[in-house]
Amino acid sequence: MSEIAAPAALEPAELERLREIARRIRVEIVRTVDHARAGHLGGPLSAADMLAVLYFHTLRIRPDEPDWPDRDRLILSKGHSSVGLYAAMALRGYFPLEEMATFDAVGSRLQGHPDMLRLPGLDMSTGSLGMGISAGVGMALGARLGGRDLRTYVILGDGECQEGEVWEAAMVGARYRLDNLVAIVDHNRLQQFGWVASAAPERIPHPPEAPGELVAKWSAFGWRVMEVDGHDIAALVRTFEAAARPDGRPVAVIAHTTKGKGVSFMENRYYWHTRAITPEDFAQAMRDLGEDAPDAVEGAR
Amino acid sequence: MTLPMGRAQREIFGETLTEMARTDPRIVVLDADLGSSTKGDIFEKAHPERYLQMGIAEQNMLGVAAGISTMGFVPYISTFVSFAVVRPLDQVRVLIAQTMANVKITGGYAGLFTGQAGKTHQIVDDVSIMRAMPNMVVVSPCDDTEAREVLRWSITYDGPVYIRLMRDATQRLFDDGYAFRFGEVVTVREGRDVTLVSTGAQTARVVDAADILAADGIDAHVIHVPTIKPLDVDAIVAAAERTGEVITIEEHSIIGGLGGAVAETLSERRPTRVRRIGLPDIFTESGTNAALLDLYGLSAPRVAEQVSALLRRA
Ligand SMILES: Cc1ncc(C[n+]2csc(CCOP(=O)(O)OP(=O)(O)O)c2C)c(N)n1
């Protein structure tokens, strides 16, 4: 029911470059949230690798010409992970990295949830879950009608897929055979609060999620479904390449991920969805992410 | 004398968009399975490739509208107002109003006339909701002539517009020479005793009511407010100054609609007593159009009756 992209060679240097970018995105996420004393951690960290691959390898974009009409579109439907998106965009050159320090603050272009009227290069405002995929269907339809050869990528949360609107969009996307549309589900198996697990105090995402449930749902809606380890950079590259070969169906990439990935004490802990960081946590996070410890402690003020 | 019936605004919707789309390739219609009711079907016949059937999934439809607008198309929505405004309200707010998307929320079936469908389909709080939404423009045309002119104007405005269209034939107030001017009121009758302010199809019934009142010796000044937001504040103030007595009449809730807008404006700019005729704080019921207008006090004779009662009470 689902495909796994065949292995293909990725230049070791390119692999190394993308890994380093993903690491830097994670560092920026933690630094920025720590500095703003607000924002999300678990969701952005789980999406960091896909953001690195998309912004630095897959997307056909021109950061110095953000409104280029033929650019690929990217919608962060799980808009609460904005800080990860901003980190990727800053590193890619859309705006200076120092601007990350304004995140969440009054007057900032980096609003708590993405605002396309403020930040050039941002293709859609999001923040109310379930909507980005509809906007993505609209962009894919518009690209088709306007004769533009571009692809639209939408990143969704797995919890977000509980929204009925996602399946309305899935229905229409398949009906119009939008093979220029790629939905990427960040399948980290946690959401904000979710349901109590049998081993309380842990919490689980779906009322005991059936294995393969997401794959089965997207397939049943007529989508071509691919599965990938969402932290395996080379596999992400291959999967997005395969997804770009049209076969008449929109593509759903189910990316198996770990919420909080890269920061030891945040991994798989639902309560790190959003939470204030102590100076000790910050230092530990920086060590986990390979930043110099002294620097880290100093950064924690 | 009563004003003659014109054509149904929904037919004007289908025909006008079809004609506009002949010369404007940006126009698309998104339908949620109601083209046979909204008369979107006229557009589908002429421009099948630009008629995008979204199925019975309105939240997604409004989101698709936002997305396709970023690709240079101008989507017009085809579904009942209840399902274009209230069902997908968060999509309208977040993806359309907050982004200043060039989306036109249209479709019809605003107010009481829904072919006897009743409470779920009737909507009399849409103006209050849309008027309170930042970035949203609200236009409520009176008749077929004005509906056509408003639709033609809407493509020239770059941003979200809610056009409050009706299902059925409405009385014709304006002839073919009428030119809609966005953001301006229209004085449809000059008078000295009381200022009647109305919008949408109700204006025609108010004009008829003014004739009845004239026979009773009451000389009403009538202004029609097609653009409810942004409101023509100066004109409202001037019309209030003229008689010192203002009554609003609308086929809509008296809470937050035209009556609310006029009262807010006058209490700040020129304190004047404003009394509101419209739907009280209730959900409405099904019935024929004539029976509903009578029941809710919106027919010309019932409006005249209420206006003279209010003036007697002074
Ligand atoms: C419509 C809507 N309902 C609720 C929220 C609040 N909210 C923000 S994030 C979140 C959990 C999202 O979980 P998931 O989609 O799995 O994202 P991730 O775990 O990757 O962060 C919730 C409920 C929201 N932003 N939008």
CSV table of N, CA, C and O in Angstrom, one decimal, chain B residues 3-79:
chain,number,residue,atom,x,y,z
B,3,LEU,N,-43.1,48.9,-6.2
B,3,LEU,CA,-42.0,48.7,-7.2
B,3,LEU,C,-42.2,47.3,-7.8
B,3,LEU,O,-42.6,46.4,-7.2
B,4,PRO,N,-41.9,47.3,-9.1
B,4,PRO,CA,-42.1,46.0,-9.9
B,4,PRO,C,-41.1,45.0,-9.4
B,4,PRO,O,-40.0,45.3,-8.9
B,5,MET,N,-41.3,43.7,-9.7
B,5,MET,CA,-40.4,42.6,-9.4
B,5,MET,C,-39.3,42.7,-10.5
B,5,MET,O,-39.5,42.9,-11.7
B,6,GLY,N,-38.1,42.4,-10.0
B,6,GLY,CA,-36.9,42.2,-11.0
B,6,GLY,C,-36.6,40.8,-11.1
B,6,GLY,O,-37.5,39.9,-10.8
B,7,ARG,N,-35.4,40.4,-11.5
B,7,ARG,CA,-35.0,39.0,-11.6
B,7,ARG,C,-34.3,38.6,-10.4
B,7,ARG,O,-33.9,39.4,-9.5
B,8,ALA,N,-34.2,37.3,-10.2
B,8,ALA,CA,-33.6,36.7,-9.0
B,8,ALA,C,-32.1,37.0,-9.0
B,8,ALA,O,-31.4,36.9,-10.0
B,9,GLN,N,-31.6,37.4,-7.9
B,9,GLN,CA,-30.2,37.7,-7.8
B,9,GLN,C,-29.3,36.5,-8.1
B,9,GLN,O,-28.2,36.7,-8.5
B,10,ARG,N,-29.8,35.3,-7.8
B,10,ARG,CA,-29.0,34.2,-8.1
B,10,ARG,C,-28.8,34.0,-9.6
B,10,ARG,O,-27.7,33.5,-10.0
B,11,GLU,N,-29.8,34.3,-10.4
B,11,GLU,CA,-29.6,34.2,-11.8
B,11,GLU,C,-28.6,35.3,-12.3
B,11,GLU,O,-27.7,35.0,-13.1
B,12,ILE,N,-28.6,36.4,-11.7
B,12,ILE,CA,-27.7,37.5,-12.0
B,12,ILE,C,-26.3,37.0,-11.6
B,12,ILE,O,-25.3,37.3,-12.4
B,13,PHE,N,-26.2,36.3,-10.5
B,13,PHE,CA,-24.9,35.8,-10.1
B,13,PHE,C,-24.3,34.9,-11.2
B,13,PHE,O,-23.2,35.1,-11.6
B,14,GLY,N,-25.1,33.9,-11.6
B,14,GLY,CA,-24.6,33.0,-12.6
B,14,GLY,C,-24.3,33.7,-13.9
B,14,GLY,O,-23.2,33.5,-14.5
B,15,GLU,N,-25.2,34.5,-14.4
B,15,GLU,CA,-25.0,35.2,-15.7
B,15,GLU,C,-23.9,36.2,-15.7
B,15,GLU,O,-23.1,36.2,-16.6
B,16,THR,N,-23.8,37.0,-14.6
B,16,THR,CA,-22.8,38.1,-14.6
B,16,THR,C,-21.4,37.5,-14.6
B,16,THR,O,-20.5,37.9,-15.3
B,17,LEU,N,-21.2,36.5,-13.7
B,17,LEU,CA,-19.9,35.9,-13.6
B,17,LEU,C,-19.5,35.2,-14.9
B,17,LEU,O,-18.3,35.3,-15.4
B,18,THR,N,-20.5,34.6,-15.6
B,18,THR,CA,-20.2,33.9,-16.9
B,18,THR,C,-19.7,35.0,-17.9
B,18,THR,O,-18.7,34.8,-18.6
B,19,GLU,N,-20.4,36.1,-17.9
B,19,GLU,CA,-20.1,37.2,-18.8
B,19,GLU,C,-18.7,37.8,-18.5
B,19,GLU,O,-17.8,38.0,-19.3
B,20,MET,N,-18.5,38.0,-17.2
B,20,MET,CA,-17.2,38.6,-16.8
B,20,MET,C,-16.0,37.7,-17.1
B,20,MET,O,-14.9,38.1,-17.6
B,21,ALA,N,-16.3,36.4,-17.0
B,21,ALA,CA,-15.2,35.4,-17.2
B,21,ALA,C,-14.8,35.3,-18.7
B,21,ALA,O,-13.7,34.8,-19.0
B,22,ARG,N,-15.7,35.8,-19.6
B,22,ARG,CA,-15.3,35.7,-21.0
B,22,ARG,C,-14.1,36.6,-21.3
B,22,ARG,O,-13.3,36.2,-22.1
B,23,THR,N,-14.0,37.7,-20.6
B,23,THR,CA,-12.9,38.6,-20.8
B,23,THR,C,-11.8,38.6,-19.7
B,23,THR,O,-10.8,39.1,-19.9
B,24,ASP,N,-12.2,37.9,-18.6
B,24,ASP,CA,-11.2,37.9,-17.5
B,24,ASP,C,-10.9,36.4,-17.1
B,24,ASP,O,-11.6,35.7,-16.5
B,25,PRO,N,-9.7,36.0,-17.6
B,25,PRO,CA,-9.3,34.6,-17.4
B,25,PRO,C,-9.0,34.2,-15.9
B,25,PRO,O,-8.8,33.1,-15.6
B,26,ARG,N,-9.0,35.3,-15.0
B,26,ARG,CA,-8.7,35.0,-13.6
B,26,ARG,C,-9.8,34.4,-12.9
B,26,ARG,O,-9.7,33.9,-11.8
B,27,ILE,N,-11.0,34.6,-13.4
B,27,ILE,CA,-12.2,34.3,-12.6
B,27,ILE,C,-12.5,32.7,-12.6
B,27,ILE,O,-12.5,32.1,-13.7
B,28,VAL,N,-12.6,32.2,-11.4
B,28,VAL,CA,-13.0,30.8,-11.2
B,28,VAL,C,-14.2,30.7,-10.2
B,28,VAL,O,-14.3,31.6,-9.4
B,29,VAL,N,-15.0,29.7,-10.4
B,29,VAL,CA,-16.1,29.5,-9.4
B,29,VAL,C,-15.8,28.2,-8.6
B,29,VAL,O,-15.5,27.2,-9.2
B,30,LEU,N,-15.8,28.3,-7.3
B,30,LEU,CA,-15.7,27.1,-6.5
B,30,LEU,C,-17.1,26.7,-5.9
B,30,LEU,O,-17.7,27.6,-5.3
B,31,ASP,N,-17.5,25.5,-6.2
B,31,ASP,CA,-18.9,25.2,-5.8
B,31,ASP,C,-18.9,24.0,-4.8
B,31,ASP,O,-18.0,23.1,-4.9
B,32,ALA,N,-19.8,24.1,-3.8
B,32,ALA,CA,-19.9,22.9,-2.9
B,32,ALA,C,-21.2,22.2,-3.1
B,32,ALA,O,-22.1,22.2,-2.3
B,33,ASP,N,-21.4,21.7,-4.3
B,33,ASP,CA,-22.5,20.8,-4.7
B,33,ASP,C,-23.8,21.6,-4.7
B,33,ASP,O,-24.9,21.0,-4.5
B,34,LEU,N,-23.8,22.9,-5.0
B,34,LEU,CA,-25.1,23.6,-5.0
B,34,LEU,C,-25.3,24.5,-6.2
B,34,LEU,O,-26.1,25.3,-6.2
B,35,GLY,N,-24.5,24.2,-7.3
B,35,GLY,CA,-24.5,25.0,-8.5
B,35,GLY,C,-25.9,25.0,-9.1
B,35,GLY,O,-26.3,26.1,-9.7
B,36,SER,N,-26.7,24.0,-8.9
B,36,SER,CA,-28.1,24.0,-9.4
B,36,SER,C,-29.0,24.9,-8.6
B,36,SER,O,-30.0,25.3,-9.1
B,37,SER,N,-28.6,25.2,-7.4
B,37,SER,CA,-29.4,26.2,-6.6
B,37,SER,C,-28.9,27.6,-6.8
B,37,SER,O,-29.7,28.5,-6.9
B,38,THR,N,-27.6,27.8,-6.7
B,38,THR,CA,-27.0,29.1,-6.7
B,38,THR,C,-27.0,29.7,-8.1
B,38,THR,O,-26.7,30.9,-8.3
B,39,LYS,N,-27.3,28.9,-9.1
B,39,LYS,CA,-27.1,29.2,-10.5
B,39,LYS,C,-25.7,29.4,-11.0
B,39,LYS,O,-25.4,30.0,-12.0
B,40,GLY,N,-24.8,28.7,-10.2
B,40,GLY,CA,-23.4,28.6,-10.6
B,40,GLY,C,-23.4,27.7,-11.9
B,40,GLY,O,-22.5,27.7,-12.7
B,41,ASP,N,-24.5,26.9,-12.1
B,41,ASP,CA,-24.5,26.0,-13.2
B,41,ASP,C,-24.4,26.7,-14.6
B,41,ASP,O,-24.0,26.2,-15.6
B,42,ILE,N,-24.9,28.0,-14.6
B,42,ILE,CA,-24.8,28.8,-15.8
B,42,ILE,C,-23.3,29.0,-16.2
B,42,ILE,O,-22.9,28.8,-17.3
B,43,PHE,N,-22.5,29.2,-15.1
B,43,PHE,CA,-21.1,29.4,-15.3
B,43,PHE,C,-20.4,28.1,-15.8
B,43,PHE,O,-19.6,28.0,-16.7
B,44,GLU,N,-20.9,27.0,-15.2
B,44,GLU,CA,-20.3,25.7,-15.5
B,44,GLU,C,-20.4,25.4,-17.0
B,44,GLU,O,-19.5,24.8,-17.6
B,45,LYS,N,-21.6,25.7,-17.5
B,45,LYS,CA,-21.8,25.4,-18.9
B,45,LYS,C,-20.9,26.2,-19.8
B,45,LYS,O,-20.3,25.6,-20.8
B,46,ALA,N,-20.7,27.4,-19.5
B,46,ALA,CA,-19.9,28.3,-20.3
B,46,ALA,C,-18.4,28.1,-20.1
B,46,ALA,O,-17.6,28.2,-21.1
B,47,HIS,N,-18.0,27.8,-18.9
B,47,HIS,CA,-16.5,27.8,-18.6
B,47,HIS,C,-16.3,26.5,-17.7
B,47,HIS,O,-15.8,26.6,-16.6
B,48,PRO,N,-16.5,25.3,-18.3
B,48,PRO,CA,-16.4,24.1,-17.4
B,48,PRO,C,-15.0,24.0,-16.8
B,48,PRO,O,-14.9,23.5,-15.6
B,49,GLU,N,-14.0,24.4,-17.5
B,49,GLU,CA,-12.6,24.2,-16.9
B,49,GLU,C,-12.4,25.1,-15.7
B,49,GLU,O,-11.5,24.9,-14.9
B,50,ARG,N,-13.2,26.2,-15.6
B,50,ARG,CA,-13.0,27.1,-14.5
B,50,ARG,C,-14.1,27.0,-13.4
B,50,ARG,O,-14.2,27.8,-12.6
B,51,TYR,N,-14.8,25.9,-13.5
B,51,TYR,CA,-15.8,25.6,-12.5
B,51,TYR,C,-15.3,24.5,-11.7
B,51,TYR,O,-15.3,23.3,-12.2
B,52,LEU,N,-14.9,24.7,-10.5
B,52,LEU,CA,-14.2,23.7,-9.7
B,52,LEU,C,-15.1,23.2,-8.6
B,52,LEU,O,-15.5,23.9,-7.7
B,53,GLN,N,-15.6,22.0,-8.9
B,53,GLN,CA,-16.5,21.3,-7.9
B,53,GLN,C,-15.7,20.8,-6.7
B,53,GLN,O,-14.8,20.0,-6.9
B,54,MET,N,-16.0,21.3,-5.6
B,54,MET,CA,-15.3,21.0,-4.4
B,54,MET,C,-16.0,19.9,-3.5
B,54,MET,O,-15.5,19.6,-2.4
B,55,GLY,N,-17.2,19.5,-3.9
B,55,GLY,CA,-17.9,18.6,-3.1
B,55,GLY,C,-18.5,19.2,-1.9
B,55,GLY,O,-18.4,20.4,-1.7
B,56,ILE,N,-19.2,18.4,-1.1
B,56,ILE,CA,-19.9,19.0,0.1
B,56,ILE,C,-18.9,19.1,1.2
B,56,ILE,O,-18.8,18.3,2.1
B,57,ALA,N,-18.0,20.0,1.1
B,57,ALA,CA,-16.8,20.1,2.0
B,57,ALA,C,-16.4,21.6,2.0
B,57,ALA,O,-15.5,22.0,1.4
B,58,GLU,N,-17.2,22.4,2.7
B,58,GLU,CA,-17.1,23.9,2.6
B,58,GLU,C,-15.8,24.4,3.3
B,58,GLU,O,-15.3,25.4,2.8
B,59,GLN,N,-15.4,23.8,4.4
B,59,GLN,CA,-14.2,24.3,5.0
B,59,GLN,C,-13.0,24.2,4.1
B,59,GLN,O,-12.2,25.1,3.9
B,60,ASN,N,-12.9,23.1,3.4
B,60,ASN,CA,-11.8,22.9,2.5
B,60,ASN,C,-12.0,23.9,1.3
B,60,ASN,O,-11.0,24.5,0.9
B,61,MET,N,-13.2,24.1,0.9
B,61,MET,CA,-13.5,25.0,-0.3
B,61,MET,C,-12.9,26.4,0.0
B,61,MET,O,-12.3,27.0,-0.9
B,62,LEU,N,-13.2,26.9,1.2
B,62,LEU,CA,-12.8,28.3,1.5
B,62,LEU,C,-11.2,28.3,1.6
B,62,LEU,O,-10.6,29.3,1.2
B,63,GLY,N,-10.6,27.2,2.0
B,63,GLY,CA,-9.2,27.1,2.1
B,63,GLY,C,-8.6,27.0,0.7
B,63,GLY,O,-7.6,27.7,0.4
B,64,VAL,N,-9.2,26.3,-0.2
B,64,VAL,CA,-8.8,26.2,-1.6
B,64,VAL,C,-8.9,27.5,-2.2
B,64,VAL,O,-8.0,27.9,-3.0
B,65,ALA,N,-9.9,28.3,-1.9
B,65,ALA,CA,-10.1,29.6,-2.5
B,65,ALA,C,-8.9,30.5,-2.1
B,65,ALA,O,-8.3,31.2,-3.0
B,66,ALA,N,-8.5,30.4,-0.9
B,66,ALA,CA,-7.3,31.2,-0.5
B,66,ALA,C,-6.1,30.8,-1.2
B,66,ALA,O,-5.3,31.6,-1.7
B,67,GLY,N,-5.9,29.5,-1.4
B,67,GLY,CA,-4.7,29.0,-2.1
B,67,GLY,C,-4.7,29.4,-3.5
B,67,GLY,O,-3.7,29.9,-4.0
B,68,ILE,N,-5.8,29.2,-4.2
B,68,ILE,CA,-5.8,29.5,-5.6
B,68,ILE,C,-5.7,31.0,-5.9
B,68,ILE,O,-5.2,31.4,-6.9
B,69,SER,N,-6.1,31.8,-4.9
B,69,SER,CA,-6.0,33.2,-5.1
B,69,SER,C,-4.6,33.7,-5.1
B,69,SER,O,-4.2,34.6,-5.8
B,70,THR,N,-3.7,32.9,-4.4
B,70,THR,CA,-2.3,33.3,-4.4
B,70,THR,C,-1.6,33.0,-5.7
B,70,THR,O,-0.5,33.4,-6.0
B,71,MET,N,-2.3,32.2,-6.6
B,71,MET,CA,-1.8,31.8,-7.9
B,71,MET,C,-2.3,32.8,-9.0
B,71,MET,O,-2.2,32.5,-10.2
B,72,GLY,N,-3.0,33.8,-8.6
B,72,GLY,CA,-3.4,34.8,-9.5
B,72,GLY,C,-4.9,34.6,-10.0
B,72,GLY,O,-5.3,35.4,-10.9
B,73,PHE,N,-5.6,33.7,-9.5
B,73,PHE,CA,-7.0,33.5,-9.8
B,73,PHE,C,-7.9,34.2,-8.8
B,73,PHE,O,-7.5,34.5,-7.7
B,74,VAL,N,-9.1,34.6,-9.3
B,74,VAL,CA,-10.0,35.2,-8.4
B,74,VAL,C,-11.3,34.3,-8.2
B,74,VAL,O,-12.1,34.2,-9.1
B,75,PRO,N,-11.3,33.6,-7.1
B,75,PRO,CA,-12.4,32.7,-6.9
B,75,PRO,C,-13.7,33.3,-6.3
B,75,PRO,O,-13.6,34.2,-5.5
B,76,TYR,N,-14.8,32.9,-6.9
B,76,TYR,CA,-16.1,33.3,-6.4
B,76,TYR,C,-16.7,32.0,-5.8
B,76,TYR,O,-16.6,30.9,-6.4
B,77,ILE,N,-17.4,32.1,-4.6
B,77,ILE,CA,-17.9,31.0,-3.9
B,77,ILE,C,-19.3,30.7,-4.3
B,77,ILE,O,-20.1,31.6,-4.3
B,78,SER,N,-19.6,29.4,-4.5
B,78,SER,CA,-21.0,29.1,-4.8
B,78,SER,C,-21.5,28.1,-3.8
B,78,SER,O,-21.3,26.9,-3.9
B,79,THR,N,-22.2,28.6,-2.8
B,79,THR,CA,-22.9,27.8,-1.8
B,79,THR,C,-23.8,28.7,-1.0
B,79,THR,O,-23.8,30.0,-1.2
